[in-house]
Structure formats: structure tokens, C-alpha cells
Short mmCIF file of C-alpha atoms in Angstrom, two decimals:
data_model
loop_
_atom_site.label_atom_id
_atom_site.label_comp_id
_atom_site.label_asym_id
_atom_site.label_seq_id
_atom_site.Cartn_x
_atom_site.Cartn_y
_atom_site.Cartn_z
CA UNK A 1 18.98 24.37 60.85
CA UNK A 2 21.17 24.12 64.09
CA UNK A 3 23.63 26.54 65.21
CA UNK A 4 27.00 24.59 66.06
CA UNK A 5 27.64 24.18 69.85
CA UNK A 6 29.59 27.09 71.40
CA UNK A 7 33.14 26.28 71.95
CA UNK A 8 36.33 28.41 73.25
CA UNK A 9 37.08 30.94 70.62
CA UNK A 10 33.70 31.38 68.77
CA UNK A 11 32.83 34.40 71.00
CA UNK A 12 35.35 36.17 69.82
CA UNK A 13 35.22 35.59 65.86
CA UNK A 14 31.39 36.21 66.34
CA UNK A 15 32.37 39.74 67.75
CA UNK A 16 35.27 40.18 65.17
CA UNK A 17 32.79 39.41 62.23
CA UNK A 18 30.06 41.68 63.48
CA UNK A 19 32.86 44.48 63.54
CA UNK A 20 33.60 43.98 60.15
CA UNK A 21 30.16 43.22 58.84
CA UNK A 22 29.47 47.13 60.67
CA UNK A 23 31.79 48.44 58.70
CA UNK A 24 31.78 46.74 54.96
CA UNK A 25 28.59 45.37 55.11
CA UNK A 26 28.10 41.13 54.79
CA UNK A 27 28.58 41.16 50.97
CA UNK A 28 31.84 43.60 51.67
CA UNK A 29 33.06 41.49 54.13
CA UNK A 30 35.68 37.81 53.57
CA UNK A 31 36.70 35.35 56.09
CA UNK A 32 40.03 37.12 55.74
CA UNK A 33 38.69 40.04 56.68
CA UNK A 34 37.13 38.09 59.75
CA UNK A 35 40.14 36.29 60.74
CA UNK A 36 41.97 39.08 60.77
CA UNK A 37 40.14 40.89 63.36
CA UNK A 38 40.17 37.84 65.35
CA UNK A 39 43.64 37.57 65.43
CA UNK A 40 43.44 34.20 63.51
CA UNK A 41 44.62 32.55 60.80
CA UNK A 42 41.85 32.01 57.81
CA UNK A 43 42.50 28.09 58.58
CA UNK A 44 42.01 28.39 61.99
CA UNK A 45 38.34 30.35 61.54
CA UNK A 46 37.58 27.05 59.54
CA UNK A 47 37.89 25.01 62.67
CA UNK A 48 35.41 26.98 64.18
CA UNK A 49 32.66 27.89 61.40
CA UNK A 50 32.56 26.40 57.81
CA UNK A 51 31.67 29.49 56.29
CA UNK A 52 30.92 33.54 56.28
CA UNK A 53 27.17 32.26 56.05
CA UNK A 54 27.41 30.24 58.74
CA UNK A 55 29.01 32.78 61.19
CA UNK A 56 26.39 35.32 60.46
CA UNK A 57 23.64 32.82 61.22
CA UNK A 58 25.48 32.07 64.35
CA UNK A 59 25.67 35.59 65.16
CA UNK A 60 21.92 36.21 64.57
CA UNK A 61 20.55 32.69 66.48
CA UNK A 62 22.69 33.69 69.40
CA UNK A 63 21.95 37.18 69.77
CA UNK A 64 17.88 36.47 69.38
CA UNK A 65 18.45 33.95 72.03
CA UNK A 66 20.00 36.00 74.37
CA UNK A 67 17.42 38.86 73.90
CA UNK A 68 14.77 36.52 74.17
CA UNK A 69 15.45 34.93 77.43
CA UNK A 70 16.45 38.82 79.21
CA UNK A 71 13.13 39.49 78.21
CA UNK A 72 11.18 36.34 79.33
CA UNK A 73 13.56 36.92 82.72
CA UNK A 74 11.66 40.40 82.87
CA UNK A 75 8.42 39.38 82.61
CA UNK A 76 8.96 36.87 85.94
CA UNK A 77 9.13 39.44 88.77
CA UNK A 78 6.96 42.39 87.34
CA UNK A 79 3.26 41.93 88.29
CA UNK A 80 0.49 42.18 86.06
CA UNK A 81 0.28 43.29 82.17
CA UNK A 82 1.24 46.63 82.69
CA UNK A 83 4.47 46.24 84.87
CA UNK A 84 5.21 43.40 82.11
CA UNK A 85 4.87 45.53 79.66
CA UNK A 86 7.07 47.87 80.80
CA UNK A 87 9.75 45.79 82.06
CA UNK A 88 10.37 44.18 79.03
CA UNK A 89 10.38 48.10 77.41
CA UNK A 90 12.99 48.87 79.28
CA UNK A 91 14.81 45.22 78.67
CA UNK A 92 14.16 45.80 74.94
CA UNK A 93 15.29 49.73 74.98
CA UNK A 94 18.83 48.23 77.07
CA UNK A 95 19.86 45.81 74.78
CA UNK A 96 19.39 48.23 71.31
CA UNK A 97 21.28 50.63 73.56
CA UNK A 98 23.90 48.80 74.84
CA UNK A 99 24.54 46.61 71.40
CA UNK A 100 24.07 49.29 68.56
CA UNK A 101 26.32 47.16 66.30
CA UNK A 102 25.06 43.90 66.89
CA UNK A 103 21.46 45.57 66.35
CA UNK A 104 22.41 47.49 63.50
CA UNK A 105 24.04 44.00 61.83
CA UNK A 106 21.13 42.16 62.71
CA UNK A 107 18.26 44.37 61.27
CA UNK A 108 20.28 45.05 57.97
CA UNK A 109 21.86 41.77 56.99
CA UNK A 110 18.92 39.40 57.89
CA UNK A 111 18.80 40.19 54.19
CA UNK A 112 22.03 37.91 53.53
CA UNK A 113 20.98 34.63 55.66
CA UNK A 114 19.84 31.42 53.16
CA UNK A 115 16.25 30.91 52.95
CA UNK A 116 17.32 28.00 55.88
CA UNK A 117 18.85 30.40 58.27
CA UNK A 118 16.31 33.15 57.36
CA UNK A 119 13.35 31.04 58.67
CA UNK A 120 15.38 29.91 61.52
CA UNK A 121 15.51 33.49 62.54
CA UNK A 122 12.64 34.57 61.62
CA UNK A 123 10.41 31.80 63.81
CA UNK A 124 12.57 32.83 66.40
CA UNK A 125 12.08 36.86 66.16
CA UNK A 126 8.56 36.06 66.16
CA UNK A 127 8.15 34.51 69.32
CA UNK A 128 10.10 37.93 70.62
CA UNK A 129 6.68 39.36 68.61
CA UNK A 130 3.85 37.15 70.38
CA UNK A 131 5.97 37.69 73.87
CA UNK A 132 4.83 41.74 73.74
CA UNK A 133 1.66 40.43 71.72
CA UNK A 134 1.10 37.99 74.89
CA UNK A 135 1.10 40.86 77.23
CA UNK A 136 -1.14 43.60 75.78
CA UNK A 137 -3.74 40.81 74.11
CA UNK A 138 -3.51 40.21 78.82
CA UNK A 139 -4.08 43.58 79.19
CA UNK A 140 -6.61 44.47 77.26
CA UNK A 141 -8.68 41.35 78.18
CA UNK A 142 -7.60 41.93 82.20
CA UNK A 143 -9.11 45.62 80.85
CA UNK A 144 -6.48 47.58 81.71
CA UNK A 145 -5.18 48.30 78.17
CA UNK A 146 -7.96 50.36 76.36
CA UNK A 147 -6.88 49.85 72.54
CA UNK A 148 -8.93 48.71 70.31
CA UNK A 149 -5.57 47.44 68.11
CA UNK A 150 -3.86 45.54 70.01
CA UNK A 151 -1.27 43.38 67.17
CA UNK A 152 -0.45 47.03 66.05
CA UNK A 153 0.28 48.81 69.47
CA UNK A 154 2.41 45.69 69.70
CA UNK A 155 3.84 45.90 66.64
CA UNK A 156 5.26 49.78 67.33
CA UNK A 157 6.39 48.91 70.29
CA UNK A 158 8.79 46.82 69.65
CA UNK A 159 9.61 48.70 65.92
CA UNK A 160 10.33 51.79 68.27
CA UNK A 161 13.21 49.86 70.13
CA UNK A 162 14.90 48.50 67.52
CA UNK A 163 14.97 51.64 65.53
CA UNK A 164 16.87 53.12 68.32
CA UNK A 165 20.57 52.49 66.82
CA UNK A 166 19.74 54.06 63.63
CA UNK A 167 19.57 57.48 65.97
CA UNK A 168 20.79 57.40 69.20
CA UNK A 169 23.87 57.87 70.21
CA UNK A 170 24.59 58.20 74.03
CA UNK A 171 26.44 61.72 75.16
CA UNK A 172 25.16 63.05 72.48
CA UNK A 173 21.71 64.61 73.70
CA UNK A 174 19.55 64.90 77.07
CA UNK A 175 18.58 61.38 77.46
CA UNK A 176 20.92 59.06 79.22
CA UNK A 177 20.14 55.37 78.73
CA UNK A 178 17.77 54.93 81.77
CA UNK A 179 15.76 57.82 80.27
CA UNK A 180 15.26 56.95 77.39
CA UNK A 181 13.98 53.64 78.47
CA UNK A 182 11.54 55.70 80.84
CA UNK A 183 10.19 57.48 77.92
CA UNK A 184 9.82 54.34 75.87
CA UNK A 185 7.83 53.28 79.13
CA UNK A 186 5.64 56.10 78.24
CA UNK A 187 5.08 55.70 74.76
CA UNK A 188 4.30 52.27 75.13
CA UNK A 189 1.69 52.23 78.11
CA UNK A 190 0.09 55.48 75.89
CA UNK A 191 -0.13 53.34 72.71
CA UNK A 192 -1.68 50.61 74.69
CA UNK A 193 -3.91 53.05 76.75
CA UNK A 194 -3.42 52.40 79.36
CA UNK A 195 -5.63 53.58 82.46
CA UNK A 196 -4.79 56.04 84.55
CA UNK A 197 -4.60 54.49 87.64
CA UNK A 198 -2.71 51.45 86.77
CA UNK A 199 -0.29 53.37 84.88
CA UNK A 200 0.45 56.00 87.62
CA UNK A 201 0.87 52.56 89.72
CA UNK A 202 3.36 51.28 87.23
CA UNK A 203 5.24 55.00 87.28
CA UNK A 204 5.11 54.66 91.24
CA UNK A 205 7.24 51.67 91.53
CA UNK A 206 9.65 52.91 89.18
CA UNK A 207 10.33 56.10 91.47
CA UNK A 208 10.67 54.17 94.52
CA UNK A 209 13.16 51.88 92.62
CA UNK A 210 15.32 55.00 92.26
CA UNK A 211 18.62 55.06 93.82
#
């Protein structure tokens, strides 16, 4: 299925409807309610999306695709598996940190989407998967990654960011954003096993990236 071309407007029913979805929940939730929150009338939404189904697919395409190219965009500068691995940590930490809604909606209501928008979604979450899969299956053949499972290192890595709105909540504890991407960093390269000297490298050129 295809997502209907962006036009002026959709931006901001997308963000009213993920508000509302938040709050009441997809099945909770009517085009009223949507509309609403837009600041539009229900026959104006219809100009934009035919349905409630069709705005949350549009929601979930657009946000995948977004995530998906800041993390391909990450991979382009950072040299060799283990700087990949952890710039596209810290990408992947950002976005569930700075979008806690849109995460939240996404994770819980990929239960609502049509069997047609659910595999749309799906094949695209997946290449998300094979991107970290792509970089430790690297690693451990360039033999700096030491685990002897690498699909399930993967796998946690990328569980452990998007768990992250289900918890954190920024101001609330000792981690700021940036450090809790740092420790993600951590846990990731130590899942992975990183050796020692390429992942006191990799810690190395964060420092001297400091401010």
C-alpha cells in the first residue's frame, strides 16, 4: 500500500492524531476527536486522509521513514563497525528520546493497522533490523565484535532503545539525553564484545567531540 503524497496541512493532523491516539488509545480515538485537535472541521480532515486507518498508517510509514534515513545518515561519516554501531545508538537513543509519543503510538497501536498497512510497516521496520544486523554481522567478521550471537546482540540493541519511552522521562533522574545515549553506547559495544582497543578508540573520539 502507498502512503498519500504529503501536502500542506497533513503535518499537522498527523501530530493532532498522534496526540489523541496518546491519550485514548486508536480504538478510543474518532476523526472528531482528530479534527478537533487540528483545528479542523471533520469534512475538511476528509480532504486530507479518507479515514482514521489511513492516518495512522500515514503516521507510522512516515515516522519509520524518517528514522530510517537519520540512521542510514549516521552510518556515512562514522568509520568502521564499531563507530557505526555506535552512531546509530546514539541516533536510535535521540529519536525515542526526543519523540516519546510518537514512539509510544507507534509500538502500541501497530496492533490497529490492516493486515495491508501492517506488512507495509513491518517490511519497513525490518530493514531498520538488518541496518544494526548489517553492522555487527561487519564486525564480527572484520573481528572486532567477539559474540558468538550476533542476530540477538542485534536484536537487544535496538529493543533497549525503543523501550526507552515506557521509562524515561528527562529531568527526572541523573541522565540527561546525551548520557543516556553514552550509556546505550556502552551497553551495546558490551553486548557485541567488543575489543578493548577498538572500543576505547570509539570512547576516544567521543571525548574529543565534547564541547
Amino acid at each position: 500500500m502507498t502512503v498519500p503524497a504529503r501536502r500542506p496541512g497533513e503535518e499537522i493532523i498527523l501530530a493532532a492524531a498522534v496526540d489523541v491516539m496518546f491519550q485514548h488509545g486508536y480504538h478510543g480515538s474518532s476523526i472528531r476527536d482528530i479534527a478537533d485537535r487540528a483545528g479542523l472541521s471533520t469534512a475538511a480532515l476528509y480532504h486530507y486522509f479518507t479515514s482514521k486507518q489511513e492516518i495512522l498508517a500515514a503516521f507510522m510509514v512516515r515516522a519509520t521513514d524518517r528514522h530510517l534515513e537519520a540512521l542510514t545518515r549516521a552510518t556515512e561519516g562514522a568509520d568502521g563497525p564499531a563507530a557505526q554501531l555506535a552512531a546509530v545508538v546514539r541516533v536510535h537513543v535521540q529519536r525515542h528520546v526526543d519523540h516519546p509519543v510518537e514512539s509510544f503510538v507507534g509500538n502500541t497501536e501497530h496492533r490497529s493497522l490492516e493486515p495491508m498497512w501492517r506488512d507495509t510497516v513491518v517490511q519497513k521496520r525490518d530493514r531498520i533490523q538488518r541496518l544494526f544486523d548489517t553492522i555487527v554481522n561487519r564486525g564480527v567478521e572484520d573481528r572486532v565484535f567477539l559474540t558468538r550471537d550476533p542476530r540477538e546482540a542485534s536484536r537487544a540493541i535496538v529493543v533497549m532503545g525503543t523501550s526507552i519511552p515506557s521509562w524515561y522521562r528527562p529531568g527526572t533522574g541523573p541522565l540527561g539525553p546525551g548520557d543516556l545515549g553514552e550509556v546505550h553506547v556502552s551497553l551495546a559495544l558490551a553486548l557485541v564484545e567488543c575489543v578493548p582497543r577498538v572500543r576505547r578508540k570509539v570512547e576516544r573520539q567521543r571525548v574529543s567531540a565534547l564541547p
